[in-house]
Every structure is written in structure tokens, then in C-alpha cells.
Amino acid sequence: MNRQNHKAAESQSTLSSLQVLDPSPVVSPSPSPSTLEKGNGDYFPSSDTASESSHPSLARSSTSTLGLSGVGGHGVVYYLTRLHKYSSYAIAPFLALHISNTSLLPLLTRSLPASDTYLLLTRPYYQSLLAEPLVVLAPILTHVTSGIALRLYRRHQLATRYGADTHTLRRRLAWPRLSGTSALGYALIPLVLGHAFVNRILPLYVDGGSSGVGLGYVAHGFARSPWSANLAYALLTGVGALHFVWGAARWMGWAPAQMSGVGQEAERRRRRRRWVVNAVSAVVAGLWMAGGLGVVGRGGETKGWLGRGYDALYRRIPVIGRWIIREDVSI
């Protein structure tokens, strides 16, 4: 009986020591204009999906080899990111073959006719009726559209998160930060379109095909309009090499921003990694330019009826065609 009285006394003293608080609602702060204008980071998620950060159980769900299917719950960002990533892998074989034929082989052979032989032999693998849409067009279009869709969806997420449901608030909402790799990709779009138009679309439209277009056609363009051709090719190779190498580093987890750690030592490691990635980009761009500008660009002008045919093609370039290729009665 004494034991029960002792326990009751202890319970009473514990209850009396507790502080009684009146209930009060939790008020979420409304977004300020400065918050709306800041936005968030890059439009690529820091993890596989945005939902994985709020639902850790989804991060442990099993996925297939390509990471395109799993145990439900994956959102739009998850699939758009994978489309963007694996479409770049699909482009890689074509790029390796094309750059080898138009730059590396000329650098090795030092001969345009010898390099043209390899170009004509491998061209059917990516310019046939079935191969070109599957090997070239589909991966490039998927890569570009998924990247743009990711950026638009990230902005939509920001608008939903901050309640920007009016046109005025949406205009004040900042766009997601554009990473350097993404900026290089957007800069590369007009360069690739121009390259494809001059070397593929224009011959296809005028002559019905590009069977007569080889390295001699490119060399003729360099000889007839050296300033514009050298500038366009240098921009294409420089921007392309940086985008390809930095994109590959990101997908492989080698980008400096993906390195863990804090402090001065971690910052030094990130700086070294940045130098390494830039050095690899410079080597790729250097080899690409050495064959393209150093060999093909110095191949010289084509004379005779074939040269006149090349001139007729270049003059069909809209706006600048007749300016870069002027009439030459000596041909």
C-alpha cells in the first residue's frame, strides 16, 4: 500500500512539473518577391528524381538496366532525365564515326582522296533511308527536346511551389539556373543545324542526294570563303568538344560539382577536376581542329565543272550564299 502511494506521489509531481501550452496554428510564410525571383538551381535534379528526396523509399526501388522502369512512383523528371542521358549515348556512335572520317582519318592519311574512300564506305551506315532517322535524327531530337522539357517542367514546379498562379507572378519567377554544359548545348543547336543544312539538306534538296558531297566539297568551301568557313568550323568544334566532354563527365559522375566534401581540400580537388575536364576538352577540340582545319581546310579549291557545281550549292545558302561565294569567271 505504501508502494502504491509512493508511485502516485511521483506521478503527481511529474505532472505538476510539465508546462501547459495553449495550442496555436502553424503559419507557413508566404513567398516574398525576392524568393520568387531567386528560383532554384539547375533544372537537372540532384538525385534521380525529385520525389526520391521527399520519399526515401522510392530511392531504394529496383530499376532495370537502363533505369527506365521500376517499382512505380517515378515522376516526370525521372524519365525526362533518363531520356536526355541515354539519347546522348545513342548519338555517340554516329559522332565517333563521323568525326573519325572527317577529321581523324585526314589527319592520319594527309590525303583527302584516301580519306574520302572511308567516308563513302561508312556513309550508308548513317545516311540510308532507315538508318538516318534511327541513328542520327531520333537521338538528337530526343536529346534536345527532353532537355528543353526538363527546363520547362522545372519552371512549372517553381510556379506551383510558390503559388505563382497569375501571369504577373509567373513573369516575376526566375527561370532555373542554366548550367555551363546546358548553355553550351543550346549554343551548339544553331551550329549543328547550319552544318547539317550546308552538308546534307542543301545537296539533298538541290541534287537529290549527297553522294557527290565529300571532303573535297568541304575543302572547296574553305578555299572559296576562308573567313566564314574557318570561323564556323572553329565554333562548331570548340563548343561541341566542351559540351561532349563536360556532358560525359556529368553522366559518369566526374563533374566537379558532383564531388563530395567541404573545406579547402575539397575545393582544391574540385579545382583540379575542373582543370582535368577542361584539358580533355582542349585535347578533343585540338585533334578535331587539326584534321578539319589543318588538313581538310587546306585541301584547296576544286576546279572545272565539279567546282562550279560546288559553287552553285554554296550560293543557294540563304542570305549569305551569294556573299560568301562570289562569281569567278576563271573557274
Coordinates of C-alpha atoms in Angstrom, one line a residue:
M1 CA 0.0 0.0 0.0
N2 CA 2.9 2.3 0.8
R3 CA 4.5 1.5 -2.6
Q4 CA 1.3 2.5 -4.4
N5 CA 1.1 5.8 -2.5
H6 CA 4.7 6.5 -3.4
K7 CA 4.1 5.9 -7.1
A8 CA 1.1 8.1 -7.1
A9 CA 3.1 10.9 -5.4
E10 CA 5.8 10.6 -8.1
S11 CA 3.2 10.8 -10.9
Q12 CA 1.6 13.8 -9.4
S13 CA 5.0 15.6 -9.1
T14 CA 5.8 14.8 -12.7
L15 CA 2.5 16.2 -14.0
S16 CA 2.9 19.3 -11.9
S17 CA 6.3 20.0 -13.4
L18 CA 5.0 20.0 -17.0
Q19 CA 4.2 23.3 -18.7
V20 CA 0.8 23.6 -20.2
L21 CA 0.9 25.4 -23.6
D22 CA -2.1 26.7 -25.5
P23 CA -2.5 25.3 -29.0
S24 CA -1.5 27.7 -31.8
P25 CA -1.7 27.2 -35.6
V26 CA 1.5 26.7 -37.7
V27 CA 1.6 29.6 -40.2
S28 CA 3.6 29.0 -43.4
P29 CA 5.3 32.2 -44.6
S30 CA 4.0 33.4 -47.9
P31 CA 6.6 33.7 -50.7
S32 CA 8.2 37.1 -51.0
P33 CA 9.1 38.7 -54.3
S34 CA 12.8 38.1 -53.6
T35 CA 12.1 34.4 -53.1
L36 CA 10.2 34.2 -56.4
E37 CA 12.9 35.9 -58.3
K38 CA 15.7 33.6 -57.0
G39 CA 14.3 30.3 -58.3
N40 CA 16.2 27.2 -57.7
G41 CA 19.3 25.5 -59.1
D42 CA 19.9 23.7 -62.3
Y43 CA 17.0 22.0 -64.0
F44 CA 18.7 18.6 -63.6
P45 CA 17.7 17.0 -60.3
S46 CA 20.4 16.5 -57.7
S47 CA 19.1 12.9 -57.3
D48 CA 17.4 10.6 -59.7
T49 CA 14.0 12.2 -59.2
A50 CA 12.6 15.0 -57.2
S51 CA 10.2 12.5 -55.5
E52 CA 13.1 10.4 -54.2
S53 CA 14.2 13.3 -52.0
S54 CA 10.8 13.6 -50.3
H55 CA 10.1 9.8 -50.3
P56 CA 13.3 7.9 -49.5
S57 CA 11.6 4.6 -50.0
L58 CA 11.4 5.4 -53.7
A59 CA 15.1 5.8 -53.9
R60 CA 15.5 2.2 -52.9
S61 CA 13.2 0.8 -55.6
S62 CA 14.8 -1.5 -58.1
T63 CA 15.2 -0.4 -61.6
S64 CA 16.1 -2.0 -64.9
T65 CA 19.5 -1.8 -66.6
L66 CA 18.5 1.4 -68.4
G67 CA 16.8 2.8 -65.4
L68 CA 13.6 3.5 -67.3
S69 CA 11.3 1.2 -65.3
G70 CA 10.9 0.4 -61.7
V71 CA 8.5 -0.1 -58.8
G72 CA 6.2 2.9 -59.6
G73 CA 6.4 6.3 -58.1
H74 CA 8.8 7.8 -60.6
G75 CA 7.9 11.3 -61.8
V76 CA 8.3 13.3 -64.9
V77 CA 11.8 14.5 -64.0
Y78 CA 13.0 10.9 -63.6
Y79 CA 12.0 9.9 -67.1
L80 CA 13.0 13.1 -68.8
T81 CA 16.4 12.9 -67.3
R82 CA 16.9 9.4 -68.5
L83 CA 15.7 10.2 -72.0
H84 CA 18.2 13.1 -72.0
K85 CA 21.0 10.9 -70.7
Y86 CA 20.6 7.8 -72.8
S87 CA 19.8 9.7 -76.0
S88 CA 23.3 11.2 -75.7
Y89 CA 24.7 7.6 -75.5
A90 CA 22.8 6.8 -78.7
I91 CA 24.4 9.7 -80.5
A92 CA 27.9 8.7 -79.6
P93 CA 28.5 6.0 -82.3
F94 CA 27.5 8.4 -85.1
L95 CA 29.6 11.2 -83.7
A96 CA 32.6 8.9 -83.3
L97 CA 32.3 7.6 -86.9
H98 CA 31.6 11.0 -88.4
I99 CA 34.5 12.8 -86.6
S100 CA 36.8 9.9 -87.4
N101 CA 36.0 10.1 -91.1
T102 CA 36.1 13.9 -91.5
S103 CA 38.9 14.8 -89.1
L104 CA 41.0 12.0 -87.6
L105 CA 41.5 9.9 -90.8
P106 CA 42.5 13.0 -92.8
L107 CA 44.9 13.8 -90.0
L108 CA 46.5 10.3 -90.3
T109 CA 46.4 9.9 -94.1
R110 CA 47.2 13.6 -95.0
S111 CA 45.2 12.9 -98.2
L112 CA 41.6 13.9 -99.0
P113 CA 41.1 11.3 -101.7
A114 CA 42.2 8.5 -99.4
S115 CA 40.0 9.8 -96.5
D116 CA 37.1 10.2 -98.9
T117 CA 37.2 6.5 -99.6
Y118 CA 36.5 5.7 -95.9
L119 CA 33.8 8.4 -95.8
L120 CA 31.9 6.9 -98.7
L121 CA 32.3 3.4 -97.4
T122 CA 30.8 4.2 -94.0
R123 CA 28.2 6.8 -95.1
P124 CA 25.5 4.2 -95.8
Y125 CA 25.5 3.2 -92.1
Y126 CA 24.1 6.6 -91.1
Q127 CA 22.6 8.1 -94.3
S128 CA 20.4 5.3 -95.6
L129 CA 16.6 5.6 -95.6
L130 CA 16.2 3.6 -92.4
A131 CA 19.5 4.3 -90.6
E132 CA 19.5 8.1 -90.7
P133 CA 16.2 8.6 -88.8
L134 CA 17.1 6.0 -86.2
V135 CA 20.8 6.6 -85.8
V136 CA 21.0 10.3 -86.2
L137 CA 17.7 12.2 -86.1
A138 CA 15.8 10.4 -83.4
P139 CA 18.6 10.5 -80.7
I140 CA 19.4 14.2 -81.5
L141 CA 15.7 15.3 -81.4
T142 CA 15.2 13.3 -78.2
H143 CA 18.2 14.8 -76.5
V144 CA 17.2 18.4 -77.4
T145 CA 13.5 18.1 -76.7
S146 CA 14.0 16.3 -73.4
G147 CA 16.5 19.0 -72.3
I148 CA 14.0 21.7 -73.1
A149 CA 11.2 19.8 -71.5
L150 CA 13.2 19.4 -68.3
R151 CA 13.8 23.1 -68.1
L152 CA 10.1 24.0 -68.7
Y153 CA 8.9 21.4 -66.2
R154 CA 11.3 22.8 -63.6
R155 CA 9.9 26.2 -64.1
H156 CA 6.4 24.8 -63.8
Q157 CA 7.4 23.2 -60.5
L158 CA 8.7 26.5 -59.2
A159 CA 5.4 28.2 -60.1
T160 CA 3.4 25.5 -58.3
R161 CA 5.7 25.6 -55.3
Y162 CA 5.5 29.4 -54.8
G163 CA 1.9 29.7 -55.8
A164 CA 2.6 31.7 -58.9
D165 CA -0.8 31.2 -60.4
T166 CA -1.2 34.5 -62.1
H167 CA 0.6 35.9 -65.2
T168 CA 2.2 38.7 -63.2
L169 CA 3.7 36.3 -60.6
R170 CA 4.9 33.9 -63.3
R171 CA 6.7 36.7 -65.0
R172 CA 8.5 37.6 -61.7
L173 CA 9.5 34.0 -61.2
A174 CA 13.1 33.4 -62.2
W175 CA 14.0 30.6 -64.6
P176 CA 16.0 27.7 -63.2
R177 CA 19.8 28.3 -63.3
L178 CA 21.3 27.4 -66.6
S179 CA 24.5 25.2 -66.2
G180 CA 27.5 25.7 -68.3
T181 CA 27.0 22.4 -70.1
S182 CA 23.4 23.2 -70.9
A183 CA 24.4 26.7 -72.2
L184 CA 26.9 25.0 -74.5
G185 CA 24.2 22.6 -75.7
Y186 CA 21.9 25.5 -76.6
A187 CA 24.7 27.3 -78.4
L188 CA 25.5 24.1 -80.3
I189 CA 22.0 23.8 -81.8
P190 CA 22.3 26.5 -84.4
L191 CA 25.8 25.4 -85.3
V192 CA 24.7 21.8 -85.8
L193 CA 21.7 23.0 -87.8
G194 CA 23.9 25.1 -90.1
H195 CA 26.4 22.3 -90.6
A196 CA 23.6 19.8 -91.4
F197 CA 22.0 22.3 -93.8
V198 CA 25.1 23.0 -95.8
N199 CA 26.4 19.5 -96.0
R200 CA 23.3 17.3 -96.0
I201 CA 20.0 19.2 -96.5
L202 CA 21.1 21.6 -99.3
P203 CA 22.7 18.8 -101.5
L204 CA 19.6 16.7 -100.9
Y205 CA 17.3 19.5 -101.9
V206 CA 19.3 20.7 -105.0
D207 CA 20.8 17.5 -106.3
G208 CA 18.5 14.9 -104.8
G209 CA 21.3 13.4 -102.6
S210 CA 24.7 14.0 -101.1
S211 CA 26.6 11.2 -102.9
G212 CA 28.7 13.8 -104.7
V213 CA 29.5 15.7 -101.5
G214 CA 32.7 14.6 -99.8
L215 CA 35.7 16.2 -98.2
G216 CA 36.5 17.9 -101.5
Y217 CA 33.2 19.8 -101.2
V218 CA 34.2 21.0 -97.7
A219 CA 37.7 21.9 -98.7
H220 CA 36.3 23.9 -101.6
G221 CA 34.1 25.9 -99.2
F222 CA 37.2 26.7 -97.1
A223 CA 39.1 27.8 -100.1
R224 CA 36.3 30.0 -101.5
S225 CA 35.3 31.6 -98.2
P226 CA 38.1 31.1 -95.7
W227 CA 37.0 33.6 -93.1
S228 CA 33.4 32.4 -92.7
A229 CA 34.3 28.7 -93.1
N230 CA 37.1 28.8 -90.5
L231 CA 35.0 30.7 -88.0
A232 CA 32.0 28.4 -88.3
Y233 CA 34.1 25.3 -88.1
A234 CA 36.1 26.6 -85.1
L235 CA 32.9 27.4 -83.2
L236 CA 31.4 24.0 -84.1
T237 CA 34.4 22.0 -82.9
G238 CA 35.2 24.2 -79.8
V239 CA 31.6 24.3 -78.5
G240 CA 31.0 20.7 -79.5
A241 CA 34.1 19.4 -77.7
L242 CA 33.3 21.3 -74.5
H243 CA 29.7 20.1 -74.5
F244 CA 30.5 16.5 -75.2
V245 CA 33.3 16.2 -72.7
W246 CA 31.5 18.0 -69.9
G247 CA 28.3 16.2 -70.6
A248 CA 30.1 12.8 -70.4
A249 CA 31.8 13.9 -67.2
R250 CA 28.4 14.7 -65.7
W251 CA 26.8 11.4 -66.7
M252 CA 29.8 9.4 -65.4
G253 CA 29.7 11.3 -62.1
W254 CA 33.1 13.0 -62.7
A255 CA 32.0 16.6 -62.8
P256 CA 33.5 18.9 -60.1
A257 CA 30.1 19.8 -58.7
Q258 CA 29.4 16.1 -58.1
M259 CA 32.4 15.7 -55.8
S260 CA 31.6 15.3 -52.1
G261 CA 33.4 17.0 -49.2
V262 CA 33.7 20.5 -47.8
G263 CA 36.6 22.8 -46.9
Q264 CA 39.7 23.9 -48.6
E265 CA 41.0 20.5 -49.5
A266 CA 37.6 19.5 -51.2
E267 CA 37.7 22.8 -53.1
R268 CA 41.2 22.1 -54.3
R269 CA 40.1 18.7 -55.6
R270 CA 37.2 20.3 -57.4
R271 CA 39.5 22.8 -59.0
R272 CA 41.9 20.0 -60.1
R273 CA 39.0 18.1 -61.5
R274 CA 37.8 21.2 -63.4
W275 CA 41.3 21.6 -64.9
V276 CA 41.3 17.9 -66.0
V277 CA 37.9 18.1 -67.7
N278 CA 38.9 21.3 -69.5
A279 CA 42.2 19.7 -70.5
V280 CA 40.5 16.7 -72.0
S281 CA 38.1 19.1 -73.8
A282 CA 41.1 21.0 -75.2
V283 CA 42.7 17.8 -76.5
V284 CA 39.5 16.7 -78.2
A285 CA 39.0 20.1 -79.8
G286 CA 42.6 20.2 -80.8
L287 CA 42.5 16.8 -82.6
W288 CA 39.2 17.7 -84.2
M289 CA 40.5 21.0 -85.5
A290 CA 43.9 19.6 -86.6
G291 CA 42.2 17.3 -89.0
G292 CA 39.4 19.6 -90.0
L293 CA 41.2 22.9 -90.3
G294 CA 44.7 21.7 -90.7
V295 CA 44.1 19.1 -93.5
V296 CA 40.6 19.4 -94.9
G297 CA 40.6 23.2 -94.6
R298 CA 43.8 23.3 -96.6
G299 CA 42.7 20.9 -99.3
G300 CA 42.3 23.6 -101.8
E301 CA 39.7 24.7 -104.4
T302 CA 38.2 22.2 -106.8
K303 CA 38.4 23.3 -110.5
G304 CA 36.3 22.6 -113.5
W305 CA 32.7 21.6 -113.7
L306 CA 32.8 19.9 -110.3
G307 CA 34.0 23.2 -108.7
R308 CA 31.2 25.1 -110.5
G309 CA 28.7 22.6 -109.1
Y310 CA 30.1 23.2 -105.6
D311 CA 29.8 26.9 -106.1
A312 CA 26.2 26.6 -107.2
L313 CA 25.4 24.7 -104.0
Y314 CA 27.1 27.2 -101.7
R315 CA 25.3 30.1 -103.4
R316 CA 22.0 28.5 -102.5
I317 CA 22.7 29.1 -98.8
P318 CA 20.0 31.6 -97.7
V319 CA 21.0 35.3 -97.1
I320 CA 24.8 34.8 -97.1
G321 CA 25.3 32.3 -100.0
R322 CA 25.9 34.9 -102.8
W323 CA 28.1 37.0 -100.4
I324 CA 30.5 34.2 -99.4
I325 CA 30.7 32.6 -102.8
R326 CA 31.2 35.3 -105.5
E327 CA 31.2 34.8 -109.2
D328 CA 34.6 33.8 -110.6
V329 CA 34.9 33.6 -114.3
S330 CA 38.3 31.9 -114.0
I331 CA 36.9 28.6 -112.9

